[in-house]
Amino acid sequence: MYRYDAVDRLIVEERVAQFRDQTERYLAGLIDEDAFKPLRLQNGLYIQRYAPMLRIAIPYGVLSSDQLRTLAAISRRYDRGYGHFTTRQNLQYNWVKVEEVPDILAELAKIGMHAIQTSGSCVRNVTTDAFAGVAADEIVDPRPYCELMRQWSTLHPEFAHLPRKFKVAFNGAKEDRAATPVHDLAFDLYRDAAGEVRMIVKVGGGQGRTPRLASIIKRDLHWSEMLTYSEAVLRAYNRIGRRDNIFKARIKILVEALGAEAFAREVDDEWAHLRNGPNTLTNDMLARVTAHFADPTLEATHGAPSRLSIDARFRAWKKRNVAKHRHPDHAAVTVSLKREDIAPGDATADEMDALAGLADRFSFGEIRVTHRQNLVLPNVAAAQLESLWRELDKLGLARANIEMASDIICCPGGDFCSLANAKSIPLSAAIASRLAPIEEELGPLSIKVSGCINACAHHHVGHIGVLGVEKAGEDWYQILLGGRPDGEGRLGVLIGKAVRGDDVPRVIDRLALHYLSVRASGETFIEVVERIGANAFKAALEVEEHVAA
């Protein structure tokens, strides 16, 4: 994983001192709220429904066990003893005090962490596949390229006040696990015939009020030109992106308005002045960053193969939560943070401490955060899987449900967020409970629940997406079908009018049962939706409503 050097540490420490001064002046009345807002946002500080919220950056989702322990300690001292892992591979504290935020940032700085650019109209936390560097289907390890992007974009003065927020993602595997189609700027990495790393560049993806899938504007970009081309993209967006209407300011609106080809020409015009300039990457630059990713040496397992466990719960967990590793004697283990009666993505301080200990024992002290709000131990010896499972089971963290119906992605919703139109956490629990009897039979099923149009839970790209809307002070929800965030990249479509919150679990149960009634052998839920169309599912719901009436 990446190790901060002296330059990184100095930048973060100076940023903490700067924000401490800004906060003290704000609390003393020397800076008004309007002036303080952009300062706090670019340091990850929000004002939520009940209390301030602080968002911590976890670049490309990688954590050390010591960092996770510090996050746990901070949650005990400054929050309510837990943290919330998000779909942007960040961590949020929902109950901080404004006057204590500089102290939190100072403690984070000691372990090479910060909250820089986790909000505001700037380049946000760079994300990638949580299995980067270990996935069996990986073509190119994207982590060094993520880090080069992070270093270049952090505190970049030209792009500190873009028209709107700007999110960047990298994918280096055959399967896109980084949701690149719904990012403002995204890179698919591959190798050409000569073995050189090249990139497919996509822009204009995003969700929210006007969801759009990213368009390809450049193919075969050599890795050395990643930053100069990215700078051209950002300059074009900064120059001609709309600033008169916050709802039309994202780059997705600009790309749609101009067309992808026209926008690509704008980028090429900028690139003509930047190409071969000082931001052109060199082998030495790449080697410098790559050397910071000190991956462990994985030993082969010798001797007789381990016995087949007789524990059915372990076998189910291994089937659902264990992924193939590039090393045949190791595996990547996903720890589900989707538990009954606990908000998806939440982990208590005690759980974080315990997971840090398990990371030390079983995974060389490393943890990853996924965009599905779960955690990954990336380097577990296959011979130790059952021992790890038993430890997780003691902690209540061995639920075998990855990519299943109860592995629901969910935003904080009306329980915390000041922007939410409806609650999402209790609804997610009700949906999971309703589908529990048929979850195993359903197989892989992605359900995503957002409390408002901002789509923090990515409901537009769920196999089933749920969007909270308000009607006369009550929680109502729209239901979408057929979305997917992978390389296929599809947006879900509405399948009817909004329904009351109490009716949502029943409607989703009906969709699930219809899938079971029409699937062919081996077909997944999303494959059936794509074969027969969302309208067929809508018709099945209408038939049920007619019979019930």
XYZ file of C-alpha atoms in Angstrom:
549
model
C 0.000 0.000 0.000
C 1.069 3.610 -0.457
C 3.406 5.101 2.151
C 3.388 8.880 2.661
C 6.721 10.617 2.229
C 7.995 13.881 3.776
C 6.299 16.035 1.128
C 2.918 14.383 1.715
C 3.211 14.845 5.467
C 4.200 18.509 5.173
C 1.265 19.321 2.877
C -1.256 17.663 5.180
C 0.174 19.249 8.350
C 0.148 22.720 6.791
C -3.435 22.200 5.638
C -4.473 21.297 9.200
C -2.839 24.454 10.576
C -4.523 26.559 7.919
C -7.982 25.123 8.646
C -7.468 25.469 12.402
C -6.871 29.188 11.900
C -9.915 29.493 9.628
C -12.117 27.671 12.133
C -10.950 29.783 15.066
C -11.694 32.971 13.112
C -15.129 31.633 12.138
C -15.996 30.757 15.739
C -14.783 34.211 16.823
C -17.166 35.849 14.351
C -14.404 37.132 12.062
C -15.581 34.971 9.146
C -19.287 34.718 8.336
C -21.078 31.516 7.361
C -21.037 32.245 3.629
C -17.268 32.774 3.638
C -16.608 29.752 5.872
C -18.764 27.333 3.861
C -16.359 26.754 0.920
C -13.438 26.521 3.357
C -15.081 23.828 5.485
C -16.405 21.918 2.484
C -12.962 21.507 0.937
C -11.907 20.095 4.296
C -14.785 17.618 4.311
C -17.010 19.357 6.872
C -20.772 19.391 6.217
C -23.683 20.680 8.273
C -26.241 17.866 8.361
C -29.744 17.507 9.737
C -28.787 17.069 13.403
C -25.052 17.688 13.638
C -21.960 18.459 11.551
C -20.578 15.572 9.495
C -16.887 15.074 8.643
C -15.895 13.048 5.586
C -12.451 11.427 5.671
C -10.591 10.612 2.449
C -9.474 7.031 1.914
C -7.643 7.339 -1.433
C -8.573 4.427 -3.709
C -10.022 2.694 -0.638
C -6.762 1.489 0.946
C -6.243 1.490 4.737
C -3.570 0.151 7.061
C -4.536 -1.524 10.320
C -2.985 1.395 12.252
C -5.094 3.858 10.274
C -8.246 1.874 10.998
C -7.392 1.835 14.721
C -6.997 5.607 14.664
C -10.343 5.995 12.907
C -11.859 3.888 15.690
C -10.195 5.996 18.406
C -11.402 9.224 16.788
C -14.958 7.881 16.640
C -14.838 7.200 20.395
C -13.354 10.539 21.354
C -15.096 12.912 18.980
C -18.210 11.108 17.707
C -20.588 8.436 18.996
C -18.335 5.419 18.684
C -18.879 4.434 15.061
C -18.090 5.448 11.491
C -19.934 5.144 8.196
C -18.157 3.761 5.103
C -19.507 5.317 1.913
C -19.921 4.467 -1.763
C -16.993 6.801 -2.527
C -14.580 4.667 -0.453
C -14.565 7.326 2.289
C -15.485 7.274 5.971
C -17.919 9.701 7.587
C -18.401 10.798 11.187
C -21.974 11.989 11.633
C -21.837 13.661 15.059
C -18.724 15.849 15.255
C -18.417 19.364 16.700
C -17.125 22.163 14.470
C -14.673 23.391 17.108
C -13.120 19.917 17.399
C -12.645 19.223 13.683
C -9.106 20.729 13.549
C -8.107 18.383 16.376
C -9.532 15.423 14.440
C -7.626 16.461 11.327
C -4.424 16.801 13.355
C -4.801 13.236 14.632
C -5.442 12.002 11.091
C -2.345 13.802 9.833
C -0.183 11.741 12.191
C -1.174 8.569 10.329
C -1.106 9.973 6.807
C -4.833 10.706 6.442
C -6.861 13.833 5.804
C -10.213 15.226 4.646
C -8.847 17.395 1.843
C -11.204 17.756 -1.138
C -13.772 15.288 0.123
C -16.343 17.933 -0.737
C -16.571 21.175 -2.668
C -16.363 21.953 -6.385
C -13.020 20.278 -6.900
C -11.491 16.913 -7.817
C -12.766 14.524 -5.160
C -11.259 11.353 -3.699
C -9.880 9.146 -6.499
C -11.424 5.666 -6.468
C -10.755 2.271 -7.996
C -11.421 -1.456 -7.696
C -11.187 -2.575 -4.065
C -9.365 -5.696 -5.324
C -6.697 -3.690 -7.178
C -3.322 -5.411 -7.130
C -4.741 -8.781 -6.066
C -7.617 -9.565 -8.456
C -7.209 -12.673 -10.567
C -8.630 -10.890 -13.641
C -6.449 -7.796 -13.327
C -4.719 -6.532 -16.479
C -2.959 -3.485 -14.999
C -2.620 -2.533 -11.329
C -4.388 0.870 -11.241
C -3.108 1.992 -7.828
C 0.042 3.836 -8.984
C -1.998 5.746 -11.568
C -4.592 6.605 -8.918
C -1.818 7.924 -6.703
C -0.308 10.019 -9.488
C -3.756 11.512 -10.082
C -4.210 12.147 -6.346
C -0.874 13.917 -5.993
C -1.441 16.067 -9.077
C -5.037 17.062 -8.290
C -4.708 17.665 -4.536
C -4.785 21.410 -3.806
C -4.362 22.179 -7.510
C -5.011 25.948 -7.576
C -6.511 26.005 -11.079
C -9.139 23.382 -10.259
C -10.085 24.363 -6.697
C -13.292 26.086 -7.867
C -14.715 24.065 -10.733
C -18.332 24.548 -11.849
C -19.240 21.520 -9.694
C -17.716 18.482 -7.987
C -15.563 16.195 -10.103
C -15.107 12.468 -9.479
C -12.381 10.290 -11.005
C -12.176 6.475 -11.151
C -9.763 3.876 -12.560
C -10.358 0.293 -13.661
C -7.562 -2.112 -14.533
C -9.403 -5.446 -14.601
C -11.527 -7.391 -17.058
C -14.544 -6.872 -14.805
C -15.262 -3.237 -13.987
C -15.669 -3.110 -10.197
C -15.015 0.636 -10.007
C -18.325 1.876 -11.495
C -16.452 3.896 -14.125
C -19.537 4.541 -16.340
C -20.973 6.905 -13.698
C -17.907 9.072 -13.075
C -17.032 12.514 -14.383
C -13.681 11.212 -15.627
C -12.693 7.560 -15.800
C -9.883 5.432 -17.177
C -9.942 1.817 -18.354
C -6.360 0.514 -18.297
C -5.070 -2.198 -20.613
C -1.871 -3.302 -22.388
C -1.234 -2.975 -26.089
C 0.509 -5.574 -28.252
C 3.896 -4.300 -27.080
C 2.910 -4.591 -23.420
C 2.661 -0.821 -22.915
C -0.060 0.479 -20.577
C -2.709 2.447 -22.409
C -6.007 3.983 -21.403
C -9.547 4.428 -22.651
C -10.787 7.798 -21.378
C -14.452 8.351 -20.513
C -16.115 11.589 -19.409
C -19.550 12.823 -18.449
C -20.890 10.029 -16.294
C -22.837 10.717 -13.140
C -26.067 10.190 -11.282
C -28.241 12.584 -9.302
C -30.960 14.700 -10.852
C -29.924 13.955 -14.453
C -28.182 10.558 -14.580
C -25.900 9.969 -17.539
C -23.428 7.306 -18.603
C -19.907 8.394 -19.476
C -18.883 8.711 -23.133
C -15.549 7.565 -24.553
C -13.609 10.575 -25.859
C -10.144 9.058 -26.213
C -8.769 5.613 -26.969
C -5.223 4.314 -26.813
C -3.943 7.112 -24.571
C -0.408 6.257 -23.459
C -0.039 6.221 -19.679
C 2.615 8.923 -19.811
C -0.005 11.355 -21.149
C -2.590 10.706 -18.424
C -2.050 13.968 -16.534
C -1.666 16.263 -19.533
C -4.879 14.878 -21.031
C -6.685 15.079 -17.683
C -5.580 18.699 -17.385
C -7.017 19.376 -20.831
C -10.343 17.802 -19.795
C -10.523 19.883 -16.637
C -9.529 23.077 -18.423
C -12.206 22.578 -21.058
C -14.790 21.918 -18.357
C -13.609 24.831 -16.220
C -13.733 27.182 -19.187
C -17.103 26.344 -20.743
C -18.994 24.460 -18.015
C -22.105 26.252 -16.748
C -21.935 28.229 -13.516
C -25.318 29.950 -13.699
C -27.353 26.910 -12.593
C -26.124 24.424 -9.987
C -28.324 21.697 -11.468
C -26.711 22.078 -14.901
C -23.123 22.602 -13.822
C -21.814 19.018 -13.850
C -19.616 17.953 -16.744
C -22.230 15.383 -17.772
C -24.551 18.254 -18.766
C -21.803 19.913 -20.778
C -20.891 16.705 -22.604
C -24.533 16.034 -23.412
C -25.147 19.597 -24.584
C -22.112 19.690 -26.882
C -22.007 16.024 -27.787
C -19.085 13.767 -26.925
C -17.263 14.402 -30.215
C -17.508 18.182 -29.892
C -16.350 18.058 -26.288
C -13.427 15.847 -27.316
C -12.427 18.530 -29.827
C -12.481 21.147 -27.060
C -10.212 18.872 -25.021
C -7.872 18.355 -27.976
C -7.606 22.116 -28.444
C -6.469 22.448 -24.825
C -4.231 19.398 -25.075
C -2.359 20.890 -28.006
C -0.821 23.395 -25.566
C -0.224 20.841 -22.797
C 0.978 17.710 -24.550
C 4.653 16.905 -23.972
C 4.700 19.563 -21.263
C 6.008 19.331 -17.684
C 3.105 17.116 -16.543
C 4.101 14.359 -18.964
C 4.794 11.303 -16.860
C 8.115 9.492 -17.067
C 9.260 6.025 -16.139
C 11.085 7.505 -13.150
C 7.902 9.204 -11.917
C 5.902 6.008 -12.222
C 8.651 3.978 -10.543
C 8.814 6.466 -7.639
C 5.123 6.053 -6.887
C 4.989 2.314 -7.584
C 7.798 1.743 -5.074
C 5.573 3.150 -2.335
C 3.124 0.266 -2.773
C 4.975 -2.229 -0.638
C 2.881 -5.312 -1.337
C 3.644 -8.333 0.836
C 5.565 -11.340 -0.393
C 3.082 -14.190 -0.654
C 4.401 -17.667 -0.010
C 3.155 -20.807 -1.697
C 1.387 -23.332 0.488
C 3.123 -26.693 0.632
C 1.849 -30.020 1.808
C -1.565 -31.685 1.727
C -4.619 -29.594 0.812
C -6.781 -28.445 3.695
C -9.774 -30.600 4.561
C -13.215 -29.733 3.301
C -15.071 -28.065 6.144
C -18.205 -29.749 7.374
C -19.607 -26.392 8.537
C -22.323 -25.354 6.054
C -22.185 -21.733 7.229
C -18.479 -21.537 6.434
C -19.016 -23.060 3.006
C -21.754 -20.511 2.268
C -19.492 -17.676 3.429
C -16.610 -18.937 1.306
C -18.888 -19.124 -1.729
C -20.239 -15.589 -1.289
C -17.502 -13.581 0.422
C -14.232 -15.018 -0.890
C -12.829 -13.920 -4.266
C -10.082 -15.412 -6.407
C -6.616 -13.943 -5.922
C -3.775 -13.529 -8.426
C -1.792 -15.877 -6.147
C -3.327 -19.387 -6.262
C -2.751 -20.026 -2.548
C -4.388 -16.803 -1.352
C -7.792 -15.158 -1.496
C -9.424 -11.768 -1.062
C -12.116 -11.763 1.636
C -15.008 -9.322 1.765
C -16.355 -8.539 5.222
C -20.022 -7.622 5.004
C -21.122 -4.441 6.760
C -24.758 -5.245 5.993
C -26.216 -6.544 9.235
C -29.729 -6.671 10.667
C -30.716 -3.558 12.636
C -27.482 -1.722 11.661
C -27.227 0.937 8.961
C -25.422 -0.389 5.851
C -21.779 0.660 5.892
C -21.657 1.399 9.627
C -18.939 -0.063 11.835
C -18.476 0.535 15.538
C -15.148 1.528 17.061
C -14.857 -1.918 18.649
C -15.498 -3.569 15.282
C -12.897 -1.380 13.584
C -10.353 -2.271 16.260
C -11.154 -5.967 15.908
C -10.900 -5.832 12.113
C -7.554 -4.056 12.382
C -6.351 -6.939 14.534
C -7.624 -9.502 12.031
C -5.914 -7.585 9.228
C -2.634 -7.884 11.119
C -3.121 -11.592 11.706
C -4.500 -12.630 8.344
C -3.827 -9.946 5.708
C -0.482 -8.237 6.324
C -2.117 -5.281 8.067
C -4.140 -4.057 5.086
C -7.854 -3.338 4.640
C -9.757 -2.058 1.603
C -13.046 -0.143 1.421
C -15.429 -1.082 -1.410
C -17.923 1.176 -3.169
C -20.552 -1.309 -1.984
C -19.917 -0.175 1.633
C -18.094 -3.320 2.706
C -14.488 -3.998 3.731
C -11.907 -6.312 2.152
C -8.958 -8.208 3.577
C -6.961 -8.502 0.344
C -4.256 -11.082 1.065
C -5.545 -14.023 3.096
C -3.854 -17.422 2.827
C -6.350 -20.015 1.600
C -5.333 -22.321 4.429
C -6.416 -19.675 6.976
C -9.863 -18.909 5.565
C -11.801 -21.026 8.028
C -9.841 -19.626 10.982
C -10.599 -16.095 9.774
C -14.259 -16.945 9.322
C -14.504 -18.227 12.881
C -13.019 -14.984 14.203
C -15.419 -12.934 12.101
C -18.317 -15.085 13.272
C -17.488 -14.261 16.903
C -17.744 -10.577 15.984
C -21.038 -10.951 14.119
C -19.246 -10.036 10.880
C -19.465 -13.330 8.995
C -22.705 -12.764 7.111
C -22.520 -14.616 3.785
C -24.358 -12.127 1.601
C -21.946 -10.333 -0.733
C -23.781 -9.269 -3.910
C -26.964 -10.839 -2.551
C -30.323 -9.183 -1.891
C -29.407 -8.158 1.673
C -26.102 -6.593 0.547
C -28.017 -3.344 0.050
C -26.235 -0.085 -0.699
C -27.900 2.668 1.275
C -27.304 6.365 1.957
C -27.834 7.941 5.428
C -31.193 9.275 4.211
C -33.652 11.190 6.334
C -32.194 9.828 9.556
C -29.141 12.077 9.124
C -28.925 14.005 5.855
C -30.408 17.492 5.582
C -30.959 16.983 1.832
C -32.971 13.763 2.106
C -36.615 13.578 1.108
C -37.215 10.222 2.764
C -35.609 7.698 5.084
C -33.498 4.951 3.566
C -31.969 2.983 6.460
C -35.200 1.488 7.907
C -36.540 0.807 4.415
C -33.372 -1.097 3.493
C -33.806 -3.244 6.582
C -37.442 -3.942 5.693
C -36.524 -4.951 2.134
C -33.779 -7.299 3.334
C -36.155 -8.875 5.852
C -38.877 -9.407 3.249
C -36.492 -11.115 0.800
C -34.650 -13.184 3.412
C -36.647 -16.418 2.836
C -35.779 -16.457 -0.876
C -32.372 -14.723 -0.829
C -30.345 -17.831 -1.609
C -32.676 -18.810 -4.429
C -32.488 -15.291 -5.897
C -28.710 -15.328 -6.246
C -26.844 -12.134 -7.153
C -29.116 -9.104 -6.834
C -28.026 -5.492 -6.404
C -30.505 -3.292 -4.513
C -29.655 0.366 -3.884
C -31.698 2.809 -1.803
C -31.260 6.601 -1.967
C -33.129 9.062 0.220
C -33.081 11.816 -2.404
C -32.291 12.673 -6.003
C -28.592 13.214 -5.239
C -28.220 9.419 -5.555
C -25.537 8.864 -2.930
C -26.528 5.181 -2.880
C -26.240 4.909 -6.693
C -29.872 3.864 -7.106
C -29.760 4.623 -10.841
C -27.379 1.696 -11.401
C -28.924 -0.863 -9.086
C -30.542 -3.973 -10.516
C -33.358 -2.592 -8.382
C -33.049 1.060 -7.428
C -35.196 2.860 -4.875
C -35.474 6.659 -4.730
C -37.083 8.498 -1.831
C -39.527 11.302 -2.621
C -41.771 13.282 -0.307
C -45.530 13.608 -0.670
C -47.483 15.712 1.817
C -44.897 15.102 4.514
C -44.848 11.324 4.025
C -42.092 9.053 2.684
C -42.839 7.744 -0.795
C -40.497 5.935 -3.167
C -39.949 5.446 -6.873
C -38.645 2.071 -8.053
C -36.223 1.620 -10.939
C -35.203 -1.569 -12.683
C -32.305 -2.760 -14.800
C -29.371 -0.549 -13.838
C -25.778 -1.736 -13.597
C -22.523 0.166 -12.842
C -20.069 -2.241 -14.460
C -18.525 -2.187 -17.925
C -21.964 -2.728 -19.467
C -23.136 0.504 -17.847
C -26.928 0.863 -17.821
C -29.281 3.231 -16.044
C -32.400 1.822 -14.413
C -35.837 2.801 -15.687
C -38.885 3.736 -13.635
C -41.517 1.016 -13.533
C -44.472 2.970 -12.240
C -45.656 5.695 -9.930
C -44.193 6.279 -6.481
C -45.482 4.013 -3.696
C -45.742 4.428 0.048
C -42.795 3.287 2.117
C -44.775 0.436 3.683
C -45.530 -0.961 0.218
C -41.967 -0.949 -1.143
C -40.844 -4.314 0.331
C -43.946 -5.990 -1.092
C -43.363 -4.503 -4.553
C -39.727 -5.618 -4.585
C -40.741 -9.060 -3.344
C -43.155 -9.255 -6.273
C -40.372 -8.318 -8.706
C -38.163 -11.011 -7.216
C -40.886 -13.658 -7.454
C -41.582 -12.742 -11.074
C -37.893 -13.223 -11.831
C -37.985 -16.690 -10.257
C -41.042 -17.600 -12.315
C -39.600 -16.665 -15.714
C -35.844 -17.260 -15.466
C -34.077 -19.841 -17.560
C -31.551 -22.182 -15.993
C -28.588 -20.236 -14.631
C -29.962 -16.791 -15.463
C -29.332 -14.022 -12.942
C -31.859 -11.337 -12.099
C -30.211 -8.675 -14.250
C -29.891 -11.100 -17.170
C -33.618 -11.762 -17.075
C -34.412 -8.036 -16.924
C -32.220 -7.471 -19.971
C -33.781 -10.401 -21.830
C -37.476 -9.674 -21.284
C -37.317 -5.955 -20.498
C -38.383 -3.860 -17.538
C -41.890 -3.471 -18.998
C -42.528 -7.178 -18.488
C -41.843 -6.771 -14.777
C -44.023 -3.660 -14.693
C -46.843 -5.587 -16.342
C -46.545 -8.338 -13.732
C -46.947 -5.746 -10.978
C -49.989 -4.258 -12.687
C -51.610 -7.684 -12.986
C -51.097 -8.263 -9.262
C -52.580 -4.857 -8.405
C -55.606 -5.580 -10.623
C -56.191 -8.967 -8.993
C -55.837 -7.447 -5.518
C -58.380 -4.758 -6.387
